mmCIF file of C-alpha atoms in Angstrom:
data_model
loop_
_atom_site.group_PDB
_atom_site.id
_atom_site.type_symbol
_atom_site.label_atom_id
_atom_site.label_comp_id
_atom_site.label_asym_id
_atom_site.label_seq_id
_atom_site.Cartn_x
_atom_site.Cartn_y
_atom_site.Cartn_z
ATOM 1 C CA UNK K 1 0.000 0.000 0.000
ATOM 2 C CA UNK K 2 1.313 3.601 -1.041
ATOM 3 C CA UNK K 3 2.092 5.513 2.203
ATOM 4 C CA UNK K 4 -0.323 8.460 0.997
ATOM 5 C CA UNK K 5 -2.994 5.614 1.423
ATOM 6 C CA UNK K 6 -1.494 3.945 5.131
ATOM 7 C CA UNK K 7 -1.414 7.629 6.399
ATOM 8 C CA UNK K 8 -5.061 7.427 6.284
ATOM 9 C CA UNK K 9 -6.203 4.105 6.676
ATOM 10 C CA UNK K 10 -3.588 2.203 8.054
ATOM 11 C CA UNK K 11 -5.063 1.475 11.474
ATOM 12 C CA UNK K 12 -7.233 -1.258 13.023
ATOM 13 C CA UNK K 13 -9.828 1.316 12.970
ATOM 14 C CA UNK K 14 -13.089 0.129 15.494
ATOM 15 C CA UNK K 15 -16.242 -0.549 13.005
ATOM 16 C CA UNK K 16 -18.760 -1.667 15.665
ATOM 17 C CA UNK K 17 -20.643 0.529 15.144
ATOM 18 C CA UNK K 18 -20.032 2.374 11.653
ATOM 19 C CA UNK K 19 -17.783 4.997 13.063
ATOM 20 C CA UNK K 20 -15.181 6.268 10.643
ATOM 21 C CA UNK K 21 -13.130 8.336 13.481
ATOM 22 C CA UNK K 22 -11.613 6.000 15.899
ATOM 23 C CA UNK K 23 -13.239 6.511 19.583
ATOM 24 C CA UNK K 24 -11.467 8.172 22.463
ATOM 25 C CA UNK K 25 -11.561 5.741 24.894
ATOM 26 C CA UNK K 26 -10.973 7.856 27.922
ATOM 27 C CA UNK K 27 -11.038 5.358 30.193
ATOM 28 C CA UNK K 28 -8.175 4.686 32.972
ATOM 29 C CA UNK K 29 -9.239 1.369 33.954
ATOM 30 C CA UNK K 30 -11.092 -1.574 32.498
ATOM 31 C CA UNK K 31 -13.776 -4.126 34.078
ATOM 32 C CA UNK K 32 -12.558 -7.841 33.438
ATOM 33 C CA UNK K 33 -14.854 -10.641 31.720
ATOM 34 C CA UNK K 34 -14.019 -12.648 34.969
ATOM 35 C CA UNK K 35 -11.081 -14.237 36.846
ATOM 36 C CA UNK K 36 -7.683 -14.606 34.532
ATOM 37 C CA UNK K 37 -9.966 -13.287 31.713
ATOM 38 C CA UNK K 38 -9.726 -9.916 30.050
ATOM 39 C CA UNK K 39 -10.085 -8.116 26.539
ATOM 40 C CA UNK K 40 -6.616 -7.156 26.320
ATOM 41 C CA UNK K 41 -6.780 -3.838 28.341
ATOM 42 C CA UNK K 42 -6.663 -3.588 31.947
ATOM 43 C CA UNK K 43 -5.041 -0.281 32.701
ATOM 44 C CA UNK K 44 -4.724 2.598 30.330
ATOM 45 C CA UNK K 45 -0.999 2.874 31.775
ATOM 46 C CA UNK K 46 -0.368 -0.615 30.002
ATOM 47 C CA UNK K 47 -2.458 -0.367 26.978
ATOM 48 C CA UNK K 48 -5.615 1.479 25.720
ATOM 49 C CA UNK K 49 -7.494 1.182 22.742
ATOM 50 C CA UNK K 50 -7.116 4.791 21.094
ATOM 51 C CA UNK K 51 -2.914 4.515 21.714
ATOM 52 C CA UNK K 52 -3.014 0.916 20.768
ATOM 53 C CA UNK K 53 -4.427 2.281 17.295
ATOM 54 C CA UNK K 54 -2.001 5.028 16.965
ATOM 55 C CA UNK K 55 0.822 2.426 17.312
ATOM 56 C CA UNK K 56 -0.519 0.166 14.840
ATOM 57 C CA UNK K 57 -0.466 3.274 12.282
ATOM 58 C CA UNK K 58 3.059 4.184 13.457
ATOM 59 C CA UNK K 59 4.605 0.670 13.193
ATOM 60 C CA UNK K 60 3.146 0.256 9.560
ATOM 61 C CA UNK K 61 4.190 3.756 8.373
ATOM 62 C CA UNK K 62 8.122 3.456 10.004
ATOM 63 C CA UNK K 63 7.846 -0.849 8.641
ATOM 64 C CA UNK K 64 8.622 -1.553 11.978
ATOM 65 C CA UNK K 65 8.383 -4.432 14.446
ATOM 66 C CA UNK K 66 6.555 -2.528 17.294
ATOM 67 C CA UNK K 67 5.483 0.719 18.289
ATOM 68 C CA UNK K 68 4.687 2.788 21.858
ATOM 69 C CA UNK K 69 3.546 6.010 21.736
ATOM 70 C CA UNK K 70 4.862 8.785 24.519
ATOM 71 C CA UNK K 71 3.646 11.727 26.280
ATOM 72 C CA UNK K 72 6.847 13.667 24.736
ATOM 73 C CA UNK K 73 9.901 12.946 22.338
ATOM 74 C CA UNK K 74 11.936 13.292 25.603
ATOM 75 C CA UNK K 75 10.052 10.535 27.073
ATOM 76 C CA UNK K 76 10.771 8.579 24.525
ATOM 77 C CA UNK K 77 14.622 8.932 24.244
ATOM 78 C CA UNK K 78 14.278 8.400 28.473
ATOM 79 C CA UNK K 79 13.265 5.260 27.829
ATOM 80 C CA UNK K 80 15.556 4.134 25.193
ATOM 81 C CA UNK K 81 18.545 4.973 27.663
ATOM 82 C CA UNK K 82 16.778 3.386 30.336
ATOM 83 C CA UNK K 83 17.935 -0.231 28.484
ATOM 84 C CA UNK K 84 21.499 0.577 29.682
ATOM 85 C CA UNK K 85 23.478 0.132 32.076
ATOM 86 C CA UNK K 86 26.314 1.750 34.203
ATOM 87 C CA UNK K 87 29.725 1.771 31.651
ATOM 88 C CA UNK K 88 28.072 1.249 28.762
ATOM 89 C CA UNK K 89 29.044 3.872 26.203
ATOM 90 C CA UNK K 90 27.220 5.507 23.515
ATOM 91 C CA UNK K 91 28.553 7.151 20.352
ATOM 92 C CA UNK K 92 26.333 10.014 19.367
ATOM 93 C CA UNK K 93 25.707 13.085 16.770
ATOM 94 C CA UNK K 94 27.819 15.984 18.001
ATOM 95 C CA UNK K 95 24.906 18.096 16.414
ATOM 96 C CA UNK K 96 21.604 17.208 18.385
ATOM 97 C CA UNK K 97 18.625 18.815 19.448
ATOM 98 C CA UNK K 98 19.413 20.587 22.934
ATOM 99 C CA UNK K 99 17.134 18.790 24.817
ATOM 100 C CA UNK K 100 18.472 15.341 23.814
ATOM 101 C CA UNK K 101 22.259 16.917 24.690
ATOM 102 C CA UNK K 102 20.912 18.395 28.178
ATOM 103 C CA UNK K 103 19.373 14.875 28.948
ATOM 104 C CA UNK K 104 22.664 12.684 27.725
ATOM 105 C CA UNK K 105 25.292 15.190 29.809
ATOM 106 C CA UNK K 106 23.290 15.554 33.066
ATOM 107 C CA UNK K 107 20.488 12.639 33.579
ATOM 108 C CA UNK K 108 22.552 9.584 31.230
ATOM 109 C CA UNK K 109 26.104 10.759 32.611
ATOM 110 C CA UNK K 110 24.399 10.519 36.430
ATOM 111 C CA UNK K 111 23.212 7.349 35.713
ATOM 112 C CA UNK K 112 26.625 6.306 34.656
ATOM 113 C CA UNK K 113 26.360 5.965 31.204
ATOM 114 C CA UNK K 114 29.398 7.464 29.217
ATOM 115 C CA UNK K 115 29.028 9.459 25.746
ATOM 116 C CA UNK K 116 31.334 10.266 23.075
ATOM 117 C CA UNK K 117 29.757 13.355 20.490
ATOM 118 C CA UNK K 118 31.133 13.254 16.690
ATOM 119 C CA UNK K 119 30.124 13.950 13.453
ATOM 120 C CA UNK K 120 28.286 10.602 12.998
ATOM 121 C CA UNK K 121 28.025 11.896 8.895
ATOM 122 C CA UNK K 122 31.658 10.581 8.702
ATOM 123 C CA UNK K 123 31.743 6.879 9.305
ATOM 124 C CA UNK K 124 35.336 6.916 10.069
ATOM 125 C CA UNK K 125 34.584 8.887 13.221
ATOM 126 C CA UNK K 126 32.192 6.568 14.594
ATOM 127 C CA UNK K 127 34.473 3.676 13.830
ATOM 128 C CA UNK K 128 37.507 5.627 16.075
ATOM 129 C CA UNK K 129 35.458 5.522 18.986
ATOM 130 C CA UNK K 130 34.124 2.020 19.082
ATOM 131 C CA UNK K 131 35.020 0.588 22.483
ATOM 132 C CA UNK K 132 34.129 -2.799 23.952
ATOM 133 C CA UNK K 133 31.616 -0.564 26.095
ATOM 134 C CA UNK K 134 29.870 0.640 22.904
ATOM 135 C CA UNK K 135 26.291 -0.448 22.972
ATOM 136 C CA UNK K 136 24.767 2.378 21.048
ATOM 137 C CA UNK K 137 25.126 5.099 17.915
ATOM 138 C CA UNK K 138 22.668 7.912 18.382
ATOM 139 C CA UNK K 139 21.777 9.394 14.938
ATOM 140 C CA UNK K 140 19.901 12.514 14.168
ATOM 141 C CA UNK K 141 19.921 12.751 10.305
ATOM 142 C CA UNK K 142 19.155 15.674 9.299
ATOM 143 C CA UNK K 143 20.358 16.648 12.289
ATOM 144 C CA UNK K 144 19.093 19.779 14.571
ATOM 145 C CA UNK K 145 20.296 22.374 13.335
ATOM 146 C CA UNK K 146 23.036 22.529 11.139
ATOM 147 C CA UNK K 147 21.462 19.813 8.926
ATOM 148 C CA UNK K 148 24.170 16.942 8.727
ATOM 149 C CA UNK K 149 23.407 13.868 7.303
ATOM 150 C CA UNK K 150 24.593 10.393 8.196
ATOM 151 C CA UNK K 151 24.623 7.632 6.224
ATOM 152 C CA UNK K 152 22.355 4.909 8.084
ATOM 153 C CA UNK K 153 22.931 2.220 5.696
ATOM 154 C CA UNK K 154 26.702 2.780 6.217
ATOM 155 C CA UNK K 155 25.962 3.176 10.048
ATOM 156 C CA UNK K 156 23.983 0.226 10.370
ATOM 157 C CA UNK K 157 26.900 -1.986 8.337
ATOM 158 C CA UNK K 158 28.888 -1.160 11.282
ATOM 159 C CA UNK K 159 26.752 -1.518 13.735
ATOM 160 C CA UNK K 160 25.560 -4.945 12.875
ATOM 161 C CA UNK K 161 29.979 -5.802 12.787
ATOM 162 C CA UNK K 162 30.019 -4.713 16.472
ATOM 163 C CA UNK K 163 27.042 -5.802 18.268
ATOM 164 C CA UNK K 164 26.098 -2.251 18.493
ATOM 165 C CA UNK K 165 21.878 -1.119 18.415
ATOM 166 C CA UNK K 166 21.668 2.117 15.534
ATOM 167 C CA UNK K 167 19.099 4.529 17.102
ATOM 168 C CA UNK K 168 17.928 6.994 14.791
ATOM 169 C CA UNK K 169 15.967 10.399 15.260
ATOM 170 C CA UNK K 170 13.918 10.760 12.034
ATOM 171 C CA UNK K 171 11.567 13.750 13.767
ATOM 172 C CA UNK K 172 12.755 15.908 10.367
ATOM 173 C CA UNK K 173 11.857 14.025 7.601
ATOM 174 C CA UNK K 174 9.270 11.535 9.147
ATOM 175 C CA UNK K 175 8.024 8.061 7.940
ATOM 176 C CA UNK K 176 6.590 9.902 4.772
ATOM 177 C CA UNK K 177 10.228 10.813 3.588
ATOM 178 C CA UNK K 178 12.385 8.473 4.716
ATOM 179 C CA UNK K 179 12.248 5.184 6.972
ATOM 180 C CA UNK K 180 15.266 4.349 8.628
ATOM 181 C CA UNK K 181 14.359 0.707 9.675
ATOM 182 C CA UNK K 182 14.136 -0.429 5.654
ATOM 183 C CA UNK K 183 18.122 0.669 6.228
ATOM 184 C CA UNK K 184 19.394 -0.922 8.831
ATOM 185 C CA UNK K 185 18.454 0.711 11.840
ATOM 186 C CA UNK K 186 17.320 -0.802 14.833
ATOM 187 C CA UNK K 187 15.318 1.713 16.734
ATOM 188 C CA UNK K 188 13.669 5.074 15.290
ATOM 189 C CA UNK K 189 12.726 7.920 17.650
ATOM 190 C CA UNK K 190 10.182 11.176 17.243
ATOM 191 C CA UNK K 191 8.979 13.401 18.363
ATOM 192 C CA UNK K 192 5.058 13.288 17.569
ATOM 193 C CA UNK K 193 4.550 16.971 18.355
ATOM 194 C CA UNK K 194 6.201 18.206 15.353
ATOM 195 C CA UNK K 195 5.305 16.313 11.873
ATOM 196 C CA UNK K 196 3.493 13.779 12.774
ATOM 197 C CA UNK K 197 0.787 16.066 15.068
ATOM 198 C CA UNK K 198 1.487 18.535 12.804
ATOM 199 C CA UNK K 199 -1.183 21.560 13.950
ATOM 200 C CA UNK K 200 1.683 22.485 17.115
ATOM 201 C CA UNK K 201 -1.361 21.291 20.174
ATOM 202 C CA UNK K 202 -0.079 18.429 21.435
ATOM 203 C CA UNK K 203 3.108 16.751 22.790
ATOM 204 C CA UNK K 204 3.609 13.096 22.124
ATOM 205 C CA UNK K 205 6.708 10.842 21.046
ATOM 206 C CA UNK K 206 7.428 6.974 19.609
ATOM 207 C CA UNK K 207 9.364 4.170 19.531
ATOM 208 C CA UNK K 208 9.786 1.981 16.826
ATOM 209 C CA UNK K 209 11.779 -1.155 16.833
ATOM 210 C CA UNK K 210 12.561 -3.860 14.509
ATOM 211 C CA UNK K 211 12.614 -6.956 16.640
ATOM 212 C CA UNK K 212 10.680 -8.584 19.375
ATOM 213 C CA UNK K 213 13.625 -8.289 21.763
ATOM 214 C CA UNK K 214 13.399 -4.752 21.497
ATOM 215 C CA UNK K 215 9.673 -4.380 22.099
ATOM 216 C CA UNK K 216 9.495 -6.754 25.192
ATOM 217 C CA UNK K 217 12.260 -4.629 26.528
ATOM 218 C CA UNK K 218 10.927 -1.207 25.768
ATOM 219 C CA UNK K 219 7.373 -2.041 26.961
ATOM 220 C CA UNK K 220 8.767 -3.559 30.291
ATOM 221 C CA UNK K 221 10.374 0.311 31.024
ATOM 222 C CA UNK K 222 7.081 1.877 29.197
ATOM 223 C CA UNK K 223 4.949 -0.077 31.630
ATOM 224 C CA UNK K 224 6.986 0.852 34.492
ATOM 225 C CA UNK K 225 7.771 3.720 34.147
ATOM 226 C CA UNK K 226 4.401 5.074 32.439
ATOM 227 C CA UNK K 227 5.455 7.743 30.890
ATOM 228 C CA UNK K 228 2.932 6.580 28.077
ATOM 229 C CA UNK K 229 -0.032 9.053 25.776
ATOM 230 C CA UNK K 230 -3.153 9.543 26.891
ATOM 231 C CA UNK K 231 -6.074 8.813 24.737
ATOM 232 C CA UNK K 232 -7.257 12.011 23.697
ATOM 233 C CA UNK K 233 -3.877 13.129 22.839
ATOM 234 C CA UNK K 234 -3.417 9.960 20.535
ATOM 235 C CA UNK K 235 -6.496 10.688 18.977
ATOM 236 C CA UNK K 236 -4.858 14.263 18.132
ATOM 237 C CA UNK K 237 -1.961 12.467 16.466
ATOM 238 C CA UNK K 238 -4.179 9.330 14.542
ATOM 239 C CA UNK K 239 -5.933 12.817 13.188
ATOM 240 C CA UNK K 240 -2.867 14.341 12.467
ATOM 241 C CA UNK K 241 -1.005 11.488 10.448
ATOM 242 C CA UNK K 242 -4.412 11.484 8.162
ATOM 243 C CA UNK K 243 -2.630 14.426 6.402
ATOM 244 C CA UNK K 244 1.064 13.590 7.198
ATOM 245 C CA UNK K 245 1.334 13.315 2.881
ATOM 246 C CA UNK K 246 0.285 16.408 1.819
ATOM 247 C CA UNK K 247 1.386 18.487 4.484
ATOM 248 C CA UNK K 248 4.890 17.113 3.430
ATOM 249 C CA UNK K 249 4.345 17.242 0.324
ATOM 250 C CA UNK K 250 3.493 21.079 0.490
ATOM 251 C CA UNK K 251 6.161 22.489 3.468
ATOM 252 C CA UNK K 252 9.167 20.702 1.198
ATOM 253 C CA UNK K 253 8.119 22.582 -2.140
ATOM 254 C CA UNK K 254 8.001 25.778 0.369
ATOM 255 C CA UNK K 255 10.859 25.061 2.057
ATOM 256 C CA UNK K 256 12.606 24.279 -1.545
ATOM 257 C CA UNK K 257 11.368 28.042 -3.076
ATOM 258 C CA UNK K 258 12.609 30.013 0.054
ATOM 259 C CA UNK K 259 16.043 27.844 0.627
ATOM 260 C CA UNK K 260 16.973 28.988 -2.786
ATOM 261 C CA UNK K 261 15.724 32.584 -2.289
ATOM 262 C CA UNK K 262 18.321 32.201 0.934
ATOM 263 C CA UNK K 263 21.066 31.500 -0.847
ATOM 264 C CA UNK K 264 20.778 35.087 -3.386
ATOM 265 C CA UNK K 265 19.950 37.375 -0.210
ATOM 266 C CA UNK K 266 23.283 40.009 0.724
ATOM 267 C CA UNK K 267 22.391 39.680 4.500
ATOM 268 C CA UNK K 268 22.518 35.954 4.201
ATOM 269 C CA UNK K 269 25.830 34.468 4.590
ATOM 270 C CA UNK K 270 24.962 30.440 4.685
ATOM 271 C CA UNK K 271 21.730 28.451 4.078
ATOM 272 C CA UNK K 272 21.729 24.474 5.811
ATOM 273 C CA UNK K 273 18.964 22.778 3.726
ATOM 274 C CA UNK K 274 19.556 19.339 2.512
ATOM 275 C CA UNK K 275 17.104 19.588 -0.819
ATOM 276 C CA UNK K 276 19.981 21.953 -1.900
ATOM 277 C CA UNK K 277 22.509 20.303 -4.856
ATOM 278 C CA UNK K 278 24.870 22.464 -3.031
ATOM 279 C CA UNK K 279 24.389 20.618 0.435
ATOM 280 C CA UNK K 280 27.240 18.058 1.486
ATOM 281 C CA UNK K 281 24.306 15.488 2.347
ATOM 282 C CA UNK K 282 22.237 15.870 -1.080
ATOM 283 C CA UNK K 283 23.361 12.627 -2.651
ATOM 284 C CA UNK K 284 23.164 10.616 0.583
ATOM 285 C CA UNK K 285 19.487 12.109 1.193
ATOM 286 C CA UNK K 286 18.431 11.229 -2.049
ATOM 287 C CA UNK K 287 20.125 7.571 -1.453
ATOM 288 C CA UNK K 288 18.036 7.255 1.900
ATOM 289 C CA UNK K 289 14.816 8.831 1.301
ATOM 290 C CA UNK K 290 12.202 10.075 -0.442
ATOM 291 C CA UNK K 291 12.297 13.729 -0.125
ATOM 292 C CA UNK K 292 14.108 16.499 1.761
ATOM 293 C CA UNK K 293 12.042 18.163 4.573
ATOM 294 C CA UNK K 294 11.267 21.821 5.298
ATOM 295 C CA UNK K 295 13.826 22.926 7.946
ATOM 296 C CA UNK K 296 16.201 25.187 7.080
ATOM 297 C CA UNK K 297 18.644 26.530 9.157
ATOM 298 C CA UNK K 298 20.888 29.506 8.232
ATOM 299 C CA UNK K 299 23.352 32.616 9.245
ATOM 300 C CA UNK K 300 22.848 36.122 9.094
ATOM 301 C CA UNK K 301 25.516 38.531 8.589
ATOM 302 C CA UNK K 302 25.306 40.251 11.465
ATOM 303 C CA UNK K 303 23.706 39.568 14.934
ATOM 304 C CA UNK K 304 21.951 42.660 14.445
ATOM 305 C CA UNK K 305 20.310 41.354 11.582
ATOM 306 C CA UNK K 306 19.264 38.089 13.317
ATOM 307 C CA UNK K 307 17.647 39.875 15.996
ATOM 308 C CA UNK K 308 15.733 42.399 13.799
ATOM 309 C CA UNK K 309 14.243 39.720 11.737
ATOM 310 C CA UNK K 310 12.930 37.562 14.889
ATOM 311 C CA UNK K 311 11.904 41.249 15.914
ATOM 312 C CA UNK K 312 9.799 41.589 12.653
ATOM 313 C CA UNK K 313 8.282 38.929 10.787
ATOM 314 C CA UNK K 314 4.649 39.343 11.083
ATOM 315 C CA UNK K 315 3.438 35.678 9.353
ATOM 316 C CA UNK K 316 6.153 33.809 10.620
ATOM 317 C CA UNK K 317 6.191 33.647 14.286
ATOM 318 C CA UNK K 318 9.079 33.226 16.408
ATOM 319 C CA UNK K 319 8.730 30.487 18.468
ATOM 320 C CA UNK K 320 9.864 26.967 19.532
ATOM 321 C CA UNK K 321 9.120 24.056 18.165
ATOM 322 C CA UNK K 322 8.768 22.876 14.439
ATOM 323 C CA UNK K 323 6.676 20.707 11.796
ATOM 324 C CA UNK K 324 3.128 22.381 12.407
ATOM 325 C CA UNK K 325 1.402 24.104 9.283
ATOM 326 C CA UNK K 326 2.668 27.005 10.875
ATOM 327 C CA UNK K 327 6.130 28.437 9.928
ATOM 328 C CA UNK K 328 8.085 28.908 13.108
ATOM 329 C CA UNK K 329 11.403 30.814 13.044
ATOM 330 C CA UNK K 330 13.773 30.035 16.331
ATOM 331 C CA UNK K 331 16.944 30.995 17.624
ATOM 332 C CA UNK K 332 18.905 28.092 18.890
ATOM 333 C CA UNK K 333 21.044 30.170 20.719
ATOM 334 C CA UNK K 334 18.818 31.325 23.054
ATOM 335 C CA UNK K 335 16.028 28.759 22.203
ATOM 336 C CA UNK K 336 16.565 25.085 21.851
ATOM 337 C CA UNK K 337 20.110 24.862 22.356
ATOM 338 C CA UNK K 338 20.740 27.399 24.973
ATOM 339 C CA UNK K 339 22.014 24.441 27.892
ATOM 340 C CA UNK K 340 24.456 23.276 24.871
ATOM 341 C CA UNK K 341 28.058 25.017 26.488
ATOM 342 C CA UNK K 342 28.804 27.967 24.504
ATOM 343 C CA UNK K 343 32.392 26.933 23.710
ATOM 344 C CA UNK K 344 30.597 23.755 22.139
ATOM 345 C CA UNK K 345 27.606 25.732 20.332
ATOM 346 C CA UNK K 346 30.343 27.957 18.336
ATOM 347 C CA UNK K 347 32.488 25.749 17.340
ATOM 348 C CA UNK K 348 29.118 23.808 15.382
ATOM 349 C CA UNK K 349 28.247 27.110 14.035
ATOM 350 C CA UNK K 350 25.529 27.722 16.302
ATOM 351 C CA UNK K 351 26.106 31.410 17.225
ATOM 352 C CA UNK K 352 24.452 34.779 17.592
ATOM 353 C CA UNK K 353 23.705 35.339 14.077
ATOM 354 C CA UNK K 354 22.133 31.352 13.561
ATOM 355 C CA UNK K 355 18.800 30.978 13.088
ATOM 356 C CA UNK K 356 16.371 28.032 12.159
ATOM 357 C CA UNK K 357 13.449 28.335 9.605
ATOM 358 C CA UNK K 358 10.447 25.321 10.151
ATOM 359 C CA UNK K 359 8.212 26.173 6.972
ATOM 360 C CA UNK K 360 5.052 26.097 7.315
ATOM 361 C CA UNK K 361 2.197 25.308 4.713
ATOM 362 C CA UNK K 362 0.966 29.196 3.968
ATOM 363 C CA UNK K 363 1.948 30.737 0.090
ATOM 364 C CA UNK K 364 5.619 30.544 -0.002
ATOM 365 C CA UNK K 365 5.422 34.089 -2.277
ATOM 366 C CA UNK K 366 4.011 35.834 1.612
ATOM 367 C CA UNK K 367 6.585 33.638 3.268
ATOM 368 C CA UNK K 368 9.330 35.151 1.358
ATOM 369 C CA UNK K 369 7.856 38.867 1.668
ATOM 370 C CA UNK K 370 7.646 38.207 5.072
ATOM 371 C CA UNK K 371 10.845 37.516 5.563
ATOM 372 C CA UNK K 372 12.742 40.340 2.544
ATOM 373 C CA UNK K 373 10.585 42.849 4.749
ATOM 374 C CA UNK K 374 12.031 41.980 8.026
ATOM 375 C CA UNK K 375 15.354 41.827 6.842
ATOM 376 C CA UNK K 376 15.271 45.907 5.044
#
């Protein structure tokens, strides 16, 4: 089946009684059929209709083994450390989302867990830091925000030679662009509030693993640890996926029109978008998916400039976040990156004049006069 067609029907769906919208069941706690009998669900904490639904559609869009939806990406990546141990070591993207850096350094590091940050879009880096410890790579491809791309197929190779598990963030480009199970991973991550919800009202995140092993493991910490969606909220995102295609389909031919108008603007010193020939990544992204996303990420040439465009843009909003139908402009800096060490932050490229460009589904033609008219 075409994935324009599973992002709408791709569920279980509940036809008991005709309805084409799947029910909230906003229930906590189920009545049993008798003793050592039971429908499946007990506890909304360990399963629950609406969620169970929303997995079903995520583990057929990523072509995954199992799914467990999350009440936030973070949640999510919790529980994906939570299957190590003390001295195990994980090789990771030296470009990640703050949050996921904040969590690894402070939280992981506490918990005894021991990290080494390169550019994962060079395999021979990854392979320099393979230890007998290694358990883990840690991919975000793109990644957030200077747009690097790794090569999961390579990635995977040499995972698979070491025993190691390939984790990979695909919040950017989503199932609908690029599914990084079909090549080679062994556990995908996102973050359901951006793409996936897509309308920026909810917060949700998801697991996705390729083997039984993984899933008995996972749902043993989800269980426990409960950190799991509510119902309503996954009826937000089983609503939200319906239009996963063409929302895609419409931010990437934005974010295609205004990376290029980027590139020819005097104030505008470098544009990170990997849909551009000129990008590092272009031939790998076209290896690995189907399409290129609609983040762009880019420098100013003066912090002056940076601030007076976040000061004016009157359709684009600044704010957090990314992958609604809104466009969102952000400044790491300050924004999603600001517990990332300075020192660390510069020497990516993440400085006062960096800024990050979600594009949104409005006409890319008021987009870009947005933008020229903020940045006179």
């Amino acid at each position: 089946m075409d994935i324009n067609t599973l992002c709408v029907h791709s569920g279980n769906k509940d036809h008991s009684n005709g309805a084409v919208s799947m029910p909230i069941y906003q229930s906590a706690t189920f009545s049993h059929l008798g003793v050592g009998k039971s429908t499946g669900y007990d506890y909304s904490r360990l399963a629950n209709p609406t969620r169970t639904e929303l997995e079903t559609i995520i583990t057929k869009l990523e072509y995954g083994y199992d799914a467990m939806a999350f009440s936030t990406g973070m949640a999510a990546i919790v529980a994906v450390m939570d299957m190590f141990s003390p001295g195990d070591h994980i090789i990771a993207s030296d470009d990640l989302y703050g949050g996921s850096y904040r969590f690894f350094n402070n939280i992981s590091n506490k918990n005894g867990l021991r990290f080494d940050f390169v550019d994962t879009s060079n395999v021979d880096n990854v392979k320099k830091h393979i230890s007998k410890d290694t358990k883990a790579i840690f991919v975000e491809t793109p990644s957030n925000p200077m747009m690097h791309v790794s090569d999961i197929g390579l990635l995977s190779e040499l995972g698979k030679e070491n025993n190691i598990l390939v984790i990979v963030d695909n919040t950017f480009l989503t199932p609908y662009f690029m599914n990084p199970i079909h090549l080679g991973a062994n556990i995908v991550i996102h973050s359901g509030t951006k793409y996936l919800g897509g309308h920026n009202d909810t917060l949700a995140g998801f697991i996705i693993v390729d083997s039984e092993e993984l899933s008995e493991k996972l749902r043993f910490i989800y269980k426990t640890v409960g950190a799991c969606l509510s119902p309503f909220d996954s009826w937000l995102l089983i609503r939200g996926i319906k239009t996963l295609a063409i929302r895609m389909e419409k931010q990437q031919a934005n974010a295609k029109v205004i990376a290029e108008w980027l590139t020819k603007h005097p104030k505008i010193k470098n544009v990170n978008y990997i849909g551009l020939e000129t990008h590092p990544g272009f031939d790998i992204s076209k290896k690995q998916g189907r399409g290129f996303g609609a983040m762009i990420s880019f420098e100013t040439d003066l912090e002056e400039t940076a601030v007076k465009l976040l000061e004016n843009v009157q359709i684009i909003l600044y704010a957090e976040s990314l992958g609604g139908v809104e466009t969102l402009i952000t400044y790491p800096m300050l924004q999603t990156h600001a517990d990332v060490p300075q020192e660390e932050r510069e020497k990516l490229g993440i400085n006062e004049k960096f800024l990050r460009l979600s594009v949104g589904i409005e006409d890319y033609e008021d987009l870009i006069y947005d933008l020229e008219t903020a940045l006179k």
